[in-house]
Tab-separated table of C-alpha atoms in Angstrom:
chain	number	residue	atom	x	y	z
M	245	UNK	CA	117.818	91.047	106.907
M	246	UNK	CA	114.748	92.601	106.120
M	247	UNK	CA	111.514	90.639	105.916
M	248	UNK	CA	108.948	91.253	103.085
M	249	UNK	CA	106.087	90.832	105.486
M	250	UNK	CA	107.501	93.456	107.820
M	251	UNK	CA	107.977	95.891	104.974
M	252	UNK	CA	104.394	95.345	103.866
M	253	UNK	CA	102.981	96.023	107.315
M	254	UNK	CA	105.239	99.187	107.491
M	255	UNK	CA	103.425	100.206	104.195
M	256	UNK	CA	99.996	99.643	105.375
M	257	UNK	CA	100.537	101.116	108.795
M	258	UNK	CA	101.916	104.356	107.323
M	259	UNK	CA	98.852	104.586	104.757
M	260	UNK	CA	96.330	103.716	107.579
M	261	UNK	CA	97.849	105.694	110.528
M	262	UNK	CA	97.464	102.693	112.734
M	263	UNK	CA	99.158	99.301	113.578
M	264	UNK	CA	95.684	97.955	114.720
M	265	UNK	CA	93.975	98.784	111.373
M	266	UNK	CA	97.241	97.321	109.413
M	267	UNK	CA	97.094	94.223	111.566
M	268	UNK	CA	93.506	93.752	110.981
M	269	UNK	CA	93.893	94.088	107.281
M	270	UNK	CA	96.714	91.231	107.522
M	271	UNK	CA	94.529	89.293	109.829
M	272	UNK	CA	97.162	89.637	112.676
M	273	UNK	CA	97.133	90.732	116.278
M	274	UNK	CA	97.927	94.446	116.852
M	275	UNK	CA	101.014	93.399	118.640
M	276	UNK	CA	102.378	91.440	115.779
M	277	UNK	CA	102.121	94.483	113.439
M	278	UNK	CA	103.924	96.520	116.027
M	279	UNK	CA	106.636	93.986	116.405
M	280	UNK	CA	107.002	93.702	112.650
M	281	UNK	CA	107.782	97.438	112.314
M	282	UNK	CA	110.103	97.117	115.333
M	283	UNK	CA	112.101	94.565	113.511
M	284	UNK	CA	112.212	96.657	110.323
M	285	UNK	CA	113.335	99.839	112.475
M	286	UNK	CA	116.261	97.526	114.043
M	287	UNK	CA	117.076	96.281	110.736
M	288	UNK	CA	117.389	99.803	109.265
M	289	UNK	CA	118.760	101.324	112.505
M	290	UNK	CA	116.078	104.003	111.981
M	291	UNK	CA	113.004	105.241	113.971
M	292	UNK	CA	110.194	104.921	111.340
M	293	UNK	CA	107.170	106.078	113.463
M	294	UNK	CA	106.744	108.437	116.076
M	295	UNK	CA	104.251	106.638	118.442
M	296	UNK	CA	101.738	107.820	121.367
M	297	UNK	CA	98.843	106.625	122.887
M	298	UNK	CA	96.521	108.463	120.508
M	299	UNK	CA	98.519	108.815	117.332
M	300	UNK	CA	100.870	107.157	114.872
M	301	UNK	CA	102.807	109.126	112.548
M	302	UNK	CA	105.964	108.794	110.307
M	303	UNK	CA	109.087	110.341	111.575
M	304	UNK	CA	111.163	112.323	108.878
M	305	UNK	CA	113.379	109.333	108.276
M	306	UNK	CA	110.112	107.119	107.718
M	307	UNK	CA	108.838	109.717	105.279
M	308	UNK	CA	112.019	109.479	103.309
M	309	UNK	CA	111.978	105.699	103.474
M	310	UNK	CA	108.344	104.847	102.590
M	311	UNK	CA	108.630	105.554	98.797
M	312	UNK	CA	111.688	102.915	98.654
M	313	UNK	CA	109.466	100.492	100.590
M	314	UNK	CA	106.648	100.979	98.133
M	315	UNK	CA	108.632	100.941	95.140
M	316	UNK	CA	110.084	97.415	96.306
M	317	UNK	CA	106.792	96.051	97.124
M	318	UNK	CA	105.288	97.143	93.936
M	319	UNK	CA	108.254	95.673	91.948
M	320	UNK	CA	107.639	92.238	93.639
M	321	UNK	CA	103.911	92.418	92.999
M	322	UNK	CA	104.697	93.147	89.497
M	323	UNK	CA	107.049	90.324	89.057
M	324	UNK	CA	104.664	87.884	90.638
M	325	UNK	CA	101.830	88.971	88.356
M	326	UNK	CA	103.720	89.028	85.321
M	327	UNK	CA	104.902	85.499	85.834
M	328	UNK	CA	101.434	84.075	86.766
M	329	UNK	CA	99.683	86.212	84.167
M	330	UNK	CA	101.400	85.413	81.073
M	331	UNK	CA	99.301	82.447	80.563
M	332	UNK	CA	95.573	82.414	79.808
M	333	UNK	CA	94.431	82.178	83.626
M	334	UNK	CA	94.933	85.034	86.168
M	335	UNK	CA	95.349	84.592	89.765
M	336	UNK	CA	95.582	86.458	92.870
M	337	UNK	CA	93.504	89.130	94.201
M	338	UNK	CA	92.379	92.319	92.566
M	339	UNK	CA	90.635	94.872	94.671
M	340	UNK	CA	88.310	97.166	92.842
M	341	UNK	CA	86.352	100.318	94.279
M	342	UNK	CA	83.498	102.096	92.225
M	343	UNK	CA	80.776	104.658	92.611
M	344	UNK	CA	77.779	103.027	94.233
M	345	UNK	CA	75.184	103.445	91.449
M	346	UNK	CA	77.525	102.667	88.321
M	347	UNK	CA	79.125	99.776	90.352
M	348	UNK	CA	75.807	98.114	91.358
M	349	UNK	CA	73.647	99.020	88.149
M	350	UNK	CA	76.213	98.744	85.159
M	351	UNK	CA	79.601	97.514	86.477
M	352	UNK	CA	78.620	94.483	88.384
M	353	UNK	CA	77.373	92.473	85.315
M	354	UNK	CA	80.737	93.196	83.498
M	355	UNK	CA	82.731	92.089	86.566
M	356	UNK	CA	80.791	88.978	86.596
M	357	UNK	CA	81.723	88.304	83.034
M	358	UNK	CA	85.422	89.222	83.861
M	359	UNK	CA	85.352	86.593	86.590
M	360	UNK	CA	83.816	83.927	84.623
M	361	UNK	CA	86.700	84.508	82.278
M	362	UNK	CA	89.208	84.478	84.952
M	363	UNK	CA	87.838	82.359	87.758
M	364	UNK	CA	91.130	81.892	89.696
M	365	UNK	CA	91.282	85.680	90.053
M	366	UNK	CA	89.640	86.910	93.385
M	367	UNK	CA	87.745	89.965	92.935
M	368	UNK	CA	87.184	92.139	95.998
M	369	UNK	CA	84.564	94.670	95.275
M	370	UNK	CA	83.783	98.138	97.092
M	371	UNK	CA	80.919	100.108	95.906
M	372	UNK	CA	80.484	103.613	97.557
M	373	UNK	CA	80.172	107.203	96.725
M	374	UNK	CA	83.174	107.955	99.189
M	375	UNK	CA	86.014	108.585	96.765
M	376	UNK	CA	88.572	105.754	97.245
M	377	UNK	CA	92.025	107.101	97.930
M	378	UNK	CA	94.108	104.566	95.806
M	379	UNK	CA	97.053	105.651	97.851
M	380	UNK	CA	95.984	104.893	101.262
M	381	UNK	CA	92.745	102.716	101.058
M	382	UNK	CA	93.271	98.883	100.283
M	383	UNK	CA	92.230	99.107	96.742
M	384	UNK	CA	94.394	98.214	93.512
M	385	UNK	CA	92.235	100.207	91.065
M	386	UNK	CA	89.184	102.601	91.325
M	387	UNK	CA	86.587	103.436	88.776
M	388	UNK	CA	85.956	107.048	89.119
M	389	UNK	CA	83.914	109.939	87.550
M	390	UNK	CA	85.320	113.229	86.816
M	391	UNK	CA	88.373	114.902	85.270
M	392	UNK	CA	91.628	113.769	86.830
M	393	UNK	CA	92.926	116.471	89.289
M	394	UNK	CA	95.732	114.765	90.615
M	395	UNK	CA	98.788	114.305	88.401
M	396	UNK	CA	100.417	111.643	90.944
M	397	UNK	CA	98.183	108.908	90.019
M	398	UNK	CA	97.508	107.163	86.551
M	399	UNK	CA	93.994	107.690	85.012
M	400	UNK	CA	93.285	105.203	82.094
M	401	UNK	CA	90.374	106.485	80.060
M	402	UNK	CA	87.097	104.213	79.944
M	403	UNK	CA	84.373	106.651	78.641
M	404	UNK	CA	86.115	110.055	77.946
M	405	UNK	CA	82.943	111.959	76.343
M	406	UNK	CA	80.466	110.854	79.211
M	407	UNK	CA	78.487	113.656	80.735
M	408	UNK	CA	75.548	114.323	83.024
M	409	UNK	CA	71.990	114.460	81.853
M	410	UNK	CA	68.618	115.627	83.291
M	411	UNK	CA	66.093	112.765	83.641
M	412	UNK	CA	62.793	112.364	84.976
M	413	UNK	CA	60.210	109.773	84.859
M	414	UNK	CA	57.165	109.820	82.593
M	415	UNK	CA	54.669	110.045	85.437
M	416	UNK	CA	56.353	113.038	86.948
M	417	UNK	CA	56.378	114.780	83.615
M	418	UNK	CA	52.851	114.059	83.052
M	419	UNK	CA	51.831	115.678	86.292
M	420	UNK	CA	54.353	118.494	86.595
M	421	UNK	CA	55.288	119.258	82.965
M	422	UNK	CA	58.475	119.423	81.153
M	423	UNK	CA	60.954	122.079	81.852
M	424	UNK	CA	61.924	123.959	78.442
M	425	UNK	CA	64.688	126.161	79.896
M	426	UNK	CA	66.996	125.760	82.727
M	427	UNK	CA	65.503	128.494	84.736
M	428	UNK	CA	62.310	126.211	84.881
M	429	UNK	CA	63.910	123.967	87.059
M	430	UNK	CA	63.286	126.347	89.964
M	431	UNK	CA	59.617	125.313	89.754
M	432	UNK	CA	60.347	121.568	89.955
M	433	UNK	CA	61.328	119.164	92.463
M	434	UNK	CA	64.780	117.885	91.922
M	435	UNK	CA	66.870	115.386	93.744
M	436	UNK	CA	70.000	116.636	95.015
M	437	UNK	CA	73.000	114.532	95.970
M	438	UNK	CA	74.973	114.749	99.178
M	439	UNK	CA	78.649	114.083	99.800
M	440	UNK	CA	80.454	114.479	103.125
M	441	UNK	CA	77.526	116.352	104.432
M	442	UNK	CA	77.179	118.936	101.745
M	443	UNK	CA	74.278	119.308	99.551
M	444	UNK	CA	74.988	119.556	95.713
M	445	UNK	CA	72.102	121.702	94.737
M	446	UNK	CA	73.937	123.829	92.386
M	447	UNK	CA	73.937	122.073	88.872
M	448	UNK	CA	76.343	123.101	86.461
M	449	UNK	CA	75.445	123.047	82.431
M	450	UNK	CA	77.240	124.215	79.393
M	451	UNK	CA	74.948	126.523	77.476
M	452	UNK	CA	74.740	127.086	73.634
M	453	UNK	CA	77.632	129.405	73.743
M	454	UNK	CA	79.848	126.827	75.552
M	455	UNK	CA	79.895	128.837	78.843
M	456	UNK	CA	79.302	127.366	82.170
M	457	UNK	CA	75.748	127.879	83.562
M	458	UNK	CA	74.933	127.270	87.115
M	459	UNK	CA	71.464	126.524	88.173
M	460	UNK	CA	70.186	126.460	91.748
M	461	UNK	CA	67.823	123.614	92.426
M	462	UNK	CA	65.895	122.511	95.290
M	463	UNK	CA	63.855	119.292	96.283
M	464	UNK	CA	62.407	117.577	99.547
M	465	UNK	CA	64.093	114.547	98.937
M	466	UNK	CA	67.859	114.087	98.997
M	467	UNK	CA	70.293	111.195	99.266
M	468	UNK	CA	74.205	110.647	99.769
M	469	UNK	CA	73.661	107.587	97.758
M	470	UNK	CA	73.741	108.137	94.064
M	471	UNK	CA	71.790	104.772	93.446
M	472	UNK	CA	68.872	106.060	95.697
M	473	UNK	CA	68.688	109.253	93.701
M	474	UNK	CA	68.519	107.255	90.473
M	475	UNK	CA	65.538	104.953	92.081
M	476	UNK	CA	63.763	108.171	93.366
M	477	UNK	CA	63.853	109.544	89.719
M	478	UNK	CA	62.605	106.186	88.321
M	479	UNK	CA	59.767	106.190	90.914
M	480	UNK	CA	58.523	109.820	89.708
M	481	UNK	CA	59.906	111.713	92.675
M	482	UNK	CA	61.501	114.385	90.824
M	483	UNK	CA	64.302	115.456	88.275
M	484	UNK	CA	67.644	114.027	88.810
M	485	UNK	CA	71.097	115.117	87.197
M	486	UNK	CA	72.962	112.114	86.724
M	487	UNK	CA	75.710	110.457	84.498
M	488	UNK	CA	74.524	109.180	81.203
M	489	UNK	CA	76.133	105.922	82.035
M	490	UNK	CA	74.261	105.539	85.323
M	491	UNK	CA	70.682	106.135	83.719
M	492	UNK	CA	71.258	104.993	80.071
M	493	UNK	CA	69.468	101.721	80.473
M	494	UNK	CA	66.390	103.322	82.296
M	495	UNK	CA	66.142	105.821	79.317
M	496	UNK	CA	66.321	103.041	76.817
M	497	UNK	CA	63.701	101.019	78.642
M	498	UNK	CA	61.329	103.994	79.038
M	499	UNK	CA	61.621	104.337	82.796
M	500	UNK	CA	63.250	107.926	82.449
M	501	UNK	CA	63.183	110.432	79.803
M	502	UNK	CA	65.848	112.799	78.727
M	503	UNK	CA	65.292	116.718	79.462
M	504	UNK	CA	66.844	118.196	76.364
M	505	UNK	CA	67.158	121.775	75.430
M	506	UNK	CA	69.866	124.497	74.482
M	507	UNK	CA	72.195	123.226	77.005
M	508	UNK	CA	74.775	120.093	77.618
M	509	UNK	CA	75.440	118.658	80.991
M	510	UNK	CA	78.703	119.106	82.441
M	511	UNK	CA	81.492	116.419	81.424
M	512	UNK	CA	82.050	113.558	83.842
M	513	UNK	CA	84.431	111.253	81.919
M	514	UNK	CA	84.922	107.878	83.456
M	515	UNK	CA	88.277	106.478	84.181
M	516	UNK	CA	90.269	103.520	85.772
M	517	UNK	CA	92.594	104.953	88.376
M	518	UNK	CA	95.749	103.171	89.761
M	519	UNK	CA	98.497	104.803	92.226
M	520	UNK	CA	101.398	104.311	89.746
M	521	UNK	CA	102.281	102.386	86.406
M	522	UNK	CA	103.731	99.586	88.490
M	523	UNK	CA	99.948	98.640	89.376
M	524	UNK	CA	99.217	98.344	85.690
M	525	UNK	CA	99.557	94.421	85.799
M	526	UNK	CA	98.218	91.865	83.576
M	527	UNK	CA	94.923	91.790	85.802
M	528	UNK	CA	94.505	95.568	85.722
M	529	UNK	CA	95.230	95.502	81.871
M	530	UNK	CA	92.687	92.882	81.035
M	531	UNK	CA	90.171	94.643	83.126
M	532	UNK	CA	90.814	98.028	81.592
M	533	UNK	CA	90.338	96.427	78.121
M	534	UNK	CA	87.360	94.819	79.024
M	535	UNK	CA	85.516	97.945	80.772
M	536	UNK	CA	86.810	100.322	77.738
M	537	UNK	CA	85.287	97.817	75.197
M	538	UNK	CA	81.960	97.872	77.081
M	539	UNK	CA	81.834	101.585	77.425
M	540	UNK	CA	82.562	102.145	73.844
M	541	UNK	CA	79.488	103.112	71.932
M	542	UNK	CA	77.641	104.278	74.958
M	543	UNK	CA	78.159	107.964	74.395
M	544	UNK	CA	75.533	110.298	75.559
M	545	UNK	CA	73.028	111.820	73.054
M	546	UNK	CA	73.644	115.395	71.701
M	547	UNK	CA	71.909	118.360	72.886
M	548	UNK	CA	68.412	118.962	71.302
């Protein structure tokens, strides 16, 4: 007899590559996770993991069995969610990952409204500029910028026409002037973003002919936190190249000004990402509907 808890621990240990991490996530002792996988292996009469003192990896049999385990667990979660989600009140746990600046600055108030509408639903929020892996990380959905690159997951559109914009504080522009052409950025302090130790100091624009135009920028202040980049821009420390959704409120309030010219910023559509269709449960459906509604009408301005 296969225990569902053992199956779930097998799935998480395979994703995390560690019995200890899977046990910690389930609030169990490491030996309990190891024992659970051992029971599953005995029930299947298969060796699912190759173990050593330093590593844990799936065997060939484990690789073949994992999709069946994931499908079975997803079907059970879907059944429970649909039974409990048919009424007005949602319940259970929904784990949401989002970029740091958009998450804290824009998304959080929307999620508070969502929670007030569904108070029995627990929302576990993770705001970080590290891109969440919806297959390996303990998240149900991820709000993500950029064109979907992986056809193996499901991307539900939220703001399909969003793009990056150049912005700076009025105080900075009063002191340093306003760049009229993209080449003028070389004479300005820009605010590059870092990810995984790499500095993104080549900003890509779309010129009047619809062609991509990369521009190398530099600046004395850099950060791996997109929220910090926005705050530095508001403080007058330089020019930022940010998602319109991140800076829209600052522009409307006059804290930042758009720097427009014969160019467009590169597209960065916003999507709600799930690992597969079986995770498009009632809670995810209602969250997607709310976020799509809130994003409607927030399209960036046209070039000028």
